[in-house]
mmCIF file of C-alpha atoms in Angstrom:
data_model
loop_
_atom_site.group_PDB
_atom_site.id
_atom_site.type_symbol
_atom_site.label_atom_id
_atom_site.label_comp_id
_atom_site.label_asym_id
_atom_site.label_seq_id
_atom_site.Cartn_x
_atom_site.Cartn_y
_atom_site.Cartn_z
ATOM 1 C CA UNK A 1 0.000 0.000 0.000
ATOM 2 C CA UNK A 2 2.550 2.244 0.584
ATOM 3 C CA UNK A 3 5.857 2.441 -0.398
ATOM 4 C CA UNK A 4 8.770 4.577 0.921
ATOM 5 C CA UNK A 5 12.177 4.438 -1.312
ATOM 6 C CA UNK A 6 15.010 6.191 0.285
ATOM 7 C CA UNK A 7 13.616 8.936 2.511
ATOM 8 C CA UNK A 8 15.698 12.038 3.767
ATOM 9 C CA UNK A 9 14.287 14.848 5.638
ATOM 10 C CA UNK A 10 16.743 17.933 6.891
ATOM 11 C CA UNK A 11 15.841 20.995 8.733
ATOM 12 C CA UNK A 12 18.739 23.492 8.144
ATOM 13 C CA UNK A 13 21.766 21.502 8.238
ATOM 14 C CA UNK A 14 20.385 18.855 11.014
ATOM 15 C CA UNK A 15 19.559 15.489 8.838
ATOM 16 C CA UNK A 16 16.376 13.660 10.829
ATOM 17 C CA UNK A 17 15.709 10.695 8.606
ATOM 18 C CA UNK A 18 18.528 8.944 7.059
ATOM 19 C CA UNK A 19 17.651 6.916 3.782
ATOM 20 C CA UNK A 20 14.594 5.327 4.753
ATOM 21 C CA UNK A 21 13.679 2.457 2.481
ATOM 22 C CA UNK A 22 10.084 1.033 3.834
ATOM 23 C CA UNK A 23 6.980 -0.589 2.555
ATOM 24 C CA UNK A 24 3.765 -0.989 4.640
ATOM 25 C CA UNK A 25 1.041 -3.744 3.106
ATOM 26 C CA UNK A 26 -2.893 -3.400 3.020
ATOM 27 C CA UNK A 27 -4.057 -4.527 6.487
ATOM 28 C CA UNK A 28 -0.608 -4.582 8.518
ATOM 29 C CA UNK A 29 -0.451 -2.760 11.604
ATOM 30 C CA UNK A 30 3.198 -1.478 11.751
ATOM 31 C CA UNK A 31 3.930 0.182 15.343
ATOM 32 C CA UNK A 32 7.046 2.420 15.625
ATOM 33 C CA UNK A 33 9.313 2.491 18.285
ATOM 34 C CA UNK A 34 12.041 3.736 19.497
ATOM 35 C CA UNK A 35 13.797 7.246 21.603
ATOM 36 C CA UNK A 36 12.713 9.981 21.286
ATOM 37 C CA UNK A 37 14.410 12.541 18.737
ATOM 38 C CA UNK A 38 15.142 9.567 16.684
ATOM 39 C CA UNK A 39 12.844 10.181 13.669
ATOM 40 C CA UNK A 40 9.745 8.770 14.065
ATOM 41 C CA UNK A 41 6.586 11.321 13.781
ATOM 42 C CA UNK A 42 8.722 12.862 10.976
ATOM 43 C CA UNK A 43 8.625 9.432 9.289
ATOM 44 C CA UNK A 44 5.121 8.810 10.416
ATOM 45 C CA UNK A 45 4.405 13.116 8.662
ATOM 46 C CA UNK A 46 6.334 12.374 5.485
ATOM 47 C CA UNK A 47 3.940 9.569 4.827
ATOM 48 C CA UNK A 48 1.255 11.553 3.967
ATOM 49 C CA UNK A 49 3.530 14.519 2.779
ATOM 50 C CA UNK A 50 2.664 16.637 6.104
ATOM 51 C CA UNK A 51 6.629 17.185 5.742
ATOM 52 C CA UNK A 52 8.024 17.583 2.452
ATOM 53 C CA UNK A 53 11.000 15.014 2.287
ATOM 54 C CA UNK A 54 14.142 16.425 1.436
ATOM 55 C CA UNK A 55 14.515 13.749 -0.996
ATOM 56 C CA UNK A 56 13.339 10.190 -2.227
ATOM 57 C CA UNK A 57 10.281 8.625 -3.215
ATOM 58 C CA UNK A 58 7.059 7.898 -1.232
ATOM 59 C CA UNK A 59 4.131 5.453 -3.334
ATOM 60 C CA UNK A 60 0.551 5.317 -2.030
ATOM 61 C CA UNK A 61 -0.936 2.760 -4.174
ATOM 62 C CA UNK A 62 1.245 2.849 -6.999
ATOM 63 C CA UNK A 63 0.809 7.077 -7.116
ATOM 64 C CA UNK A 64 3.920 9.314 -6.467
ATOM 65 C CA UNK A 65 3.003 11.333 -3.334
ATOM 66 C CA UNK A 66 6.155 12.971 -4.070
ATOM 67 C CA UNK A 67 5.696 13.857 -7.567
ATOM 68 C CA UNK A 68 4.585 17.701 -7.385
ATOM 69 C CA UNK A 69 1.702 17.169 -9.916
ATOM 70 C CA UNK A 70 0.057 14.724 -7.729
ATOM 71 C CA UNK A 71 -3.319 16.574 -6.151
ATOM 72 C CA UNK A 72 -1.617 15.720 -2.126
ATOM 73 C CA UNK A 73 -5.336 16.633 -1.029
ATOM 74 C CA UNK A 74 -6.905 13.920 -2.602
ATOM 75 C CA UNK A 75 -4.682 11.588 -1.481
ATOM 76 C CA UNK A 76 -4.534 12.826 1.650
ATOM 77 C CA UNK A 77 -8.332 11.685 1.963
ATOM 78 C CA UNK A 78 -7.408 8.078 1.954
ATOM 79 C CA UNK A 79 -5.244 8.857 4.944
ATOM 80 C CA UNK A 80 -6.369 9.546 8.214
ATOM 81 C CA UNK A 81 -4.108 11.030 10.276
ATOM 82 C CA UNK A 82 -4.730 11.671 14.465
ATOM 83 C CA UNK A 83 -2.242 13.433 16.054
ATOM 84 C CA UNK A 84 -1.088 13.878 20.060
ATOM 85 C CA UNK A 85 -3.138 16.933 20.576
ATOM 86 C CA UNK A 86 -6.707 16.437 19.086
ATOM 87 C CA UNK A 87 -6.460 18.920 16.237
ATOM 88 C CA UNK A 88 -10.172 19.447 17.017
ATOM 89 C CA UNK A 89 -12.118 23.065 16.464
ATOM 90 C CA UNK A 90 -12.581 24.410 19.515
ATOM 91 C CA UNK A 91 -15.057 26.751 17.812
ATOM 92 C CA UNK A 92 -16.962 23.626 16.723
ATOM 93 C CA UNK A 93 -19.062 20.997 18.522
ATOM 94 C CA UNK A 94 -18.666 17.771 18.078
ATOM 95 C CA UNK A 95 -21.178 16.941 14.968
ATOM 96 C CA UNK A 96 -19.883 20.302 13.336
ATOM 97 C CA UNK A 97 -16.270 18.736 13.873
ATOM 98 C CA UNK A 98 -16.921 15.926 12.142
ATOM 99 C CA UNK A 99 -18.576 16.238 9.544
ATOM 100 C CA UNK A 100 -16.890 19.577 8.322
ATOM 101 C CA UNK A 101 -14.597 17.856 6.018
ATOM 102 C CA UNK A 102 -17.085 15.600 4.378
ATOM 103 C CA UNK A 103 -19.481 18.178 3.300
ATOM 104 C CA UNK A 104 -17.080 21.000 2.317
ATOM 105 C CA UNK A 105 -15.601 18.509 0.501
ATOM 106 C CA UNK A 106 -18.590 17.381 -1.309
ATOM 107 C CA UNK A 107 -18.494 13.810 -0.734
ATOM 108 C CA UNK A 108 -21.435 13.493 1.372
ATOM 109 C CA UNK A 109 -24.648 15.559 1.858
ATOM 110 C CA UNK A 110 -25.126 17.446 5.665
ATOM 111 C CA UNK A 111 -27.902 14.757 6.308
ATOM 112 C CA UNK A 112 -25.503 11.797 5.147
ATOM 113 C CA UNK A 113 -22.801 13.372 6.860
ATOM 114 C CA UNK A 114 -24.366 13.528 10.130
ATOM 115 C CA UNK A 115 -26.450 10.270 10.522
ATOM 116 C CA UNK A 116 -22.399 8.481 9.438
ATOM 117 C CA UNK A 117 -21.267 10.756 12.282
ATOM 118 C CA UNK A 118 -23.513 9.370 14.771
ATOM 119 C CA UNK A 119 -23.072 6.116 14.213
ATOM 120 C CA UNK A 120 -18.910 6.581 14.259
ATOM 121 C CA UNK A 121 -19.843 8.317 17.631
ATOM 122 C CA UNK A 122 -21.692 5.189 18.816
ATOM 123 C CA UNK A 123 -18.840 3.163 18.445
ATOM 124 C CA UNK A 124 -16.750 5.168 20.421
ATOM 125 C CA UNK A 125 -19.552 5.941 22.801
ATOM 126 C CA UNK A 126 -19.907 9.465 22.651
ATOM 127 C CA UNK A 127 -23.195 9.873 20.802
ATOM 128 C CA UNK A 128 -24.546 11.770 24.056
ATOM 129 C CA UNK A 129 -21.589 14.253 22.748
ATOM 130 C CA UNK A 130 -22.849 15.048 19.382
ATOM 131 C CA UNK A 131 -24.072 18.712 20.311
ATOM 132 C CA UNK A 132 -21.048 19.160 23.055
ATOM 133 C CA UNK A 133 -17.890 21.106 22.411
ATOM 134 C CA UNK A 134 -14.446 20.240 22.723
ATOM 135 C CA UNK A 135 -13.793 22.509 26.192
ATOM 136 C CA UNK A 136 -16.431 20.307 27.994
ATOM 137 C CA UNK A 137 -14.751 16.929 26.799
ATOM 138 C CA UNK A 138 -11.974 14.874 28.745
ATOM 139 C CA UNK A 139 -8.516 14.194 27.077
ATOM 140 C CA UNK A 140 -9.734 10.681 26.185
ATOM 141 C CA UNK A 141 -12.814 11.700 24.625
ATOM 142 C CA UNK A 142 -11.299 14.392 22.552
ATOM 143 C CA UNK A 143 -9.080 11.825 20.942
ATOM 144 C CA UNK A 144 -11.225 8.808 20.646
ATOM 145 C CA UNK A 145 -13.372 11.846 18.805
ATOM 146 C CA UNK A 146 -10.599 12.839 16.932
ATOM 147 C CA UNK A 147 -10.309 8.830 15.560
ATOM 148 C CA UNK A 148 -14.185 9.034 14.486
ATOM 149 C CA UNK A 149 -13.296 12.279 12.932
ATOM 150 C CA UNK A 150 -10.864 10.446 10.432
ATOM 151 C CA UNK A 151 -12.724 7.578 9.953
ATOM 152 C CA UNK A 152 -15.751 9.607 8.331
ATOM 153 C CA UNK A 153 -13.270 10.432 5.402
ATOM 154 C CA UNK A 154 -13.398 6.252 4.662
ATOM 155 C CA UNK A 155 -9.434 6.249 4.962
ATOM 156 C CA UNK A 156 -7.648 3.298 3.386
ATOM 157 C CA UNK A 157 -5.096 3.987 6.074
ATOM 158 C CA UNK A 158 -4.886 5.275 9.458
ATOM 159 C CA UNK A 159 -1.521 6.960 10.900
ATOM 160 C CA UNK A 160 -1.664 7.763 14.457
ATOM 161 C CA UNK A 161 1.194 10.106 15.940
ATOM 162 C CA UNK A 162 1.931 9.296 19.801
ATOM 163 C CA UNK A 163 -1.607 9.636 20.217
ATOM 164 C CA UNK A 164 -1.861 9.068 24.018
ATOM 165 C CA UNK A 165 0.996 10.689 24.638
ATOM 166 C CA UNK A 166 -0.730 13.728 26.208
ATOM 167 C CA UNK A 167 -3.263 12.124 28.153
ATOM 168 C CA UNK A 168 -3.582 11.065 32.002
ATOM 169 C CA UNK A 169 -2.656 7.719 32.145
ATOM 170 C CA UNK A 170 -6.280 6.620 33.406
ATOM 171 C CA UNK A 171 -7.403 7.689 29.685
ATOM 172 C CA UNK A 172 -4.918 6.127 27.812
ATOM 173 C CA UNK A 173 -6.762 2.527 27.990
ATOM 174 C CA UNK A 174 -10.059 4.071 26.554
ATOM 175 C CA UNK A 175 -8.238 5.290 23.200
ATOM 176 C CA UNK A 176 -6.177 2.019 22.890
ATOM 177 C CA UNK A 177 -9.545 -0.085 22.764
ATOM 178 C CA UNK A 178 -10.680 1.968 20.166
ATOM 179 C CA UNK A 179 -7.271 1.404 18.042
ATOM 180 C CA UNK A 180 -7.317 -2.032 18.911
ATOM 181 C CA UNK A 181 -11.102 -2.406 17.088
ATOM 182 C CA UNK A 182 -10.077 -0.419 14.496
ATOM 183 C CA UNK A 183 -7.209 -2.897 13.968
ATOM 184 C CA UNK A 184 -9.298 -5.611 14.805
ATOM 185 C CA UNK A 185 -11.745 -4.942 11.791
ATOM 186 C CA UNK A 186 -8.650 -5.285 9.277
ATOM 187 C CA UNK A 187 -7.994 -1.205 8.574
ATOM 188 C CA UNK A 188 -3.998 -0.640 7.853
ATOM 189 C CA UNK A 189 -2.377 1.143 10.568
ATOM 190 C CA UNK A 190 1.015 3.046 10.946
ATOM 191 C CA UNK A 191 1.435 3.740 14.704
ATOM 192 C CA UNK A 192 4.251 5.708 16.464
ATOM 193 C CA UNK A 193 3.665 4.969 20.319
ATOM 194 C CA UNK A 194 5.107 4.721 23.499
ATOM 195 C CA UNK A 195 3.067 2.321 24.836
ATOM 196 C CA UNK A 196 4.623 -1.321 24.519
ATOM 197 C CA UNK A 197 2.037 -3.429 25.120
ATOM 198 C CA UNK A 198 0.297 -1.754 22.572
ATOM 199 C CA UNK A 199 2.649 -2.594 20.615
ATOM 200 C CA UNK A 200 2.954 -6.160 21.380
ATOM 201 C CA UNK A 201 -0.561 -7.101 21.307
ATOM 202 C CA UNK A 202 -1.684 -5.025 18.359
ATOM 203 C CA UNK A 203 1.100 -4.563 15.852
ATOM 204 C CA UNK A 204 1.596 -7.012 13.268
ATOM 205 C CA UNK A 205 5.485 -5.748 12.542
ATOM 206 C CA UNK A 206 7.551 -3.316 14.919
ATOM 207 C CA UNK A 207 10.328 -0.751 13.806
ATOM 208 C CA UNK A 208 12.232 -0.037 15.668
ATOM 209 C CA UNK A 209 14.029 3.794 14.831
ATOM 210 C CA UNK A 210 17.297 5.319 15.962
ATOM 211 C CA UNK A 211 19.262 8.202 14.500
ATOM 212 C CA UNK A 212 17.067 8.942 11.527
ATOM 213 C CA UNK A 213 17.066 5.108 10.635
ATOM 214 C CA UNK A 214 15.064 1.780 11.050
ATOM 215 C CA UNK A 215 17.688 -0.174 12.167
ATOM 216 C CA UNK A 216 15.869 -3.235 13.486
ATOM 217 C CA UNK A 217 12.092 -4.506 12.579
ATOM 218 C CA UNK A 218 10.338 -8.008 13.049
ATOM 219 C CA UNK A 219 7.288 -9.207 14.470
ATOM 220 C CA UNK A 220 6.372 -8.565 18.384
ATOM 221 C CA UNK A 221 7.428 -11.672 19.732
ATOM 222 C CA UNK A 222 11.073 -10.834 17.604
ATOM 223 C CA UNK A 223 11.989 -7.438 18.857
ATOM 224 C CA UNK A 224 10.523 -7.633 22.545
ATOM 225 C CA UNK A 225 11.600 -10.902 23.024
ATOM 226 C CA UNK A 226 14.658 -11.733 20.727
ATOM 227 C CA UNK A 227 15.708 -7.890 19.940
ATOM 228 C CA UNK A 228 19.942 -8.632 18.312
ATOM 229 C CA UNK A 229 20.917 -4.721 18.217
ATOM 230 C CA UNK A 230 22.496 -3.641 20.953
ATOM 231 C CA UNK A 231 20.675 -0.291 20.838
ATOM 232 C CA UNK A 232 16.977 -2.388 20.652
ATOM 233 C CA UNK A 233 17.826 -4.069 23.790
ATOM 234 C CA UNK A 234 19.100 -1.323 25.973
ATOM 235 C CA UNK A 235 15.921 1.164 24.589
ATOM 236 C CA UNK A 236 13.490 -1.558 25.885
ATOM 237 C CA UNK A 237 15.468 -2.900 29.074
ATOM 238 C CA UNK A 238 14.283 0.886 29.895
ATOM 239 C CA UNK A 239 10.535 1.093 28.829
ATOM 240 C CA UNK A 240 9.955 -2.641 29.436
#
């Protein structure tokens, strides 16, 4: 599904991703790992072209996100993208929020918009939120909102940036089950996380990133269990 051929991204003279050469299939969940400062939201960004790479090649389906006269919007609707802090408008409630991008972008009618909304909301549990804004909303419901609010667009992929990061711990489990569904009902998933047993239960291949680079990847049982890099083992004898 996508297809990354050797990715380098600079700011100024600092270089943050080293020659990345990565592939992600339909239906794999691929959690990233790994310290911080060592690449990975600007790995997870360059995927759908929220940072330009500095140079090489990134494929969604076959198409050149890279390639200037691709239309990056359009392909940026088969992407959904949550990040650590919501991205919600605060101006906005909750039914407004998510179904803004659907109807301005004519692929849905208000009416069809809103009765998709509410039923994404039921899955998450938040339908009693529909009419609320995001001020009167915990940490954990913002983001499980700010899932729904991707999944409206029908994304063919879902990248999720550290997105429990900035929650209390007591709301981190609430987002995770929703994740784990999500991965449960087969969508692709591209996850940089903290959270290892996350990572273990859900992700069907780890990377693991250092220095700009993947430098070790394999299934969960692999890296947590077996890691062979030196680095690997002494990043998760400290988060294990």
């Amino acid at each position: 599904m996508i297809d990354v051929k050797d990715l380098h991204k600079s700011f100024e003279e600092k270089e943050v991703l080293c020659g990345i050469t990565e592939h992600i299939d339909q239906g794999e969940k691929v959690v990233i790992i790994g310290p911080s400062g060592s690449g990975k939201s600007t790995f997870l960004r360059c995927l759908n072209m929220l940072e330009t790479p500095t140079s090489g090649e990134i494929l969604f389906k076959g198409v050149s996100m890279t390639d200037p006269a691709t239309d990056i919007n359009k392909m940026r609707q088969k992407m959904g993208m949550v990040f650590q802090h919501f991205n919600l408008f605060n101006n906005l409630n909750i039914m407004d929020n998510m179904t803004l991008a659907p109807v301005q972008l004519k692929l849905k009618s208000k009416a069809e918009a809103e009765r998709d909304a509410l039923d994404l909301l039921r899955r998450v549990n938040l339908e009693d939120k529909a009419e609320a804004y995001p001020s009167q909303l915990s940490g954990g419901q913002k983001q499980r909102i700010a899932i729904v609010r991707s999944l409206a667009m029908h994304p063919e992929v879902m990248l999720f940036d550290e997105p429990t990061s900035a929650l209390d711990p007591e709301m981190v489990g609430e987002v995770l089950d929703v994740m784990k569904k999500l991965a449960e009902q087969g969508m692709t998933m591209v996850v940089v996380t903290h959270e290892m047993g996350f990572a273990r239960e859900v992700g069907s291949r780890i990377l693991f990133m250092d220095g700009g680079q993947i430098t070790e990847q394999g299934t969960p049982s692999e890296i947590f269990d077996h890691p062979r890099m030196p680095r690997t083992k002494d990043f998760l004898s400290k988060v294990l």
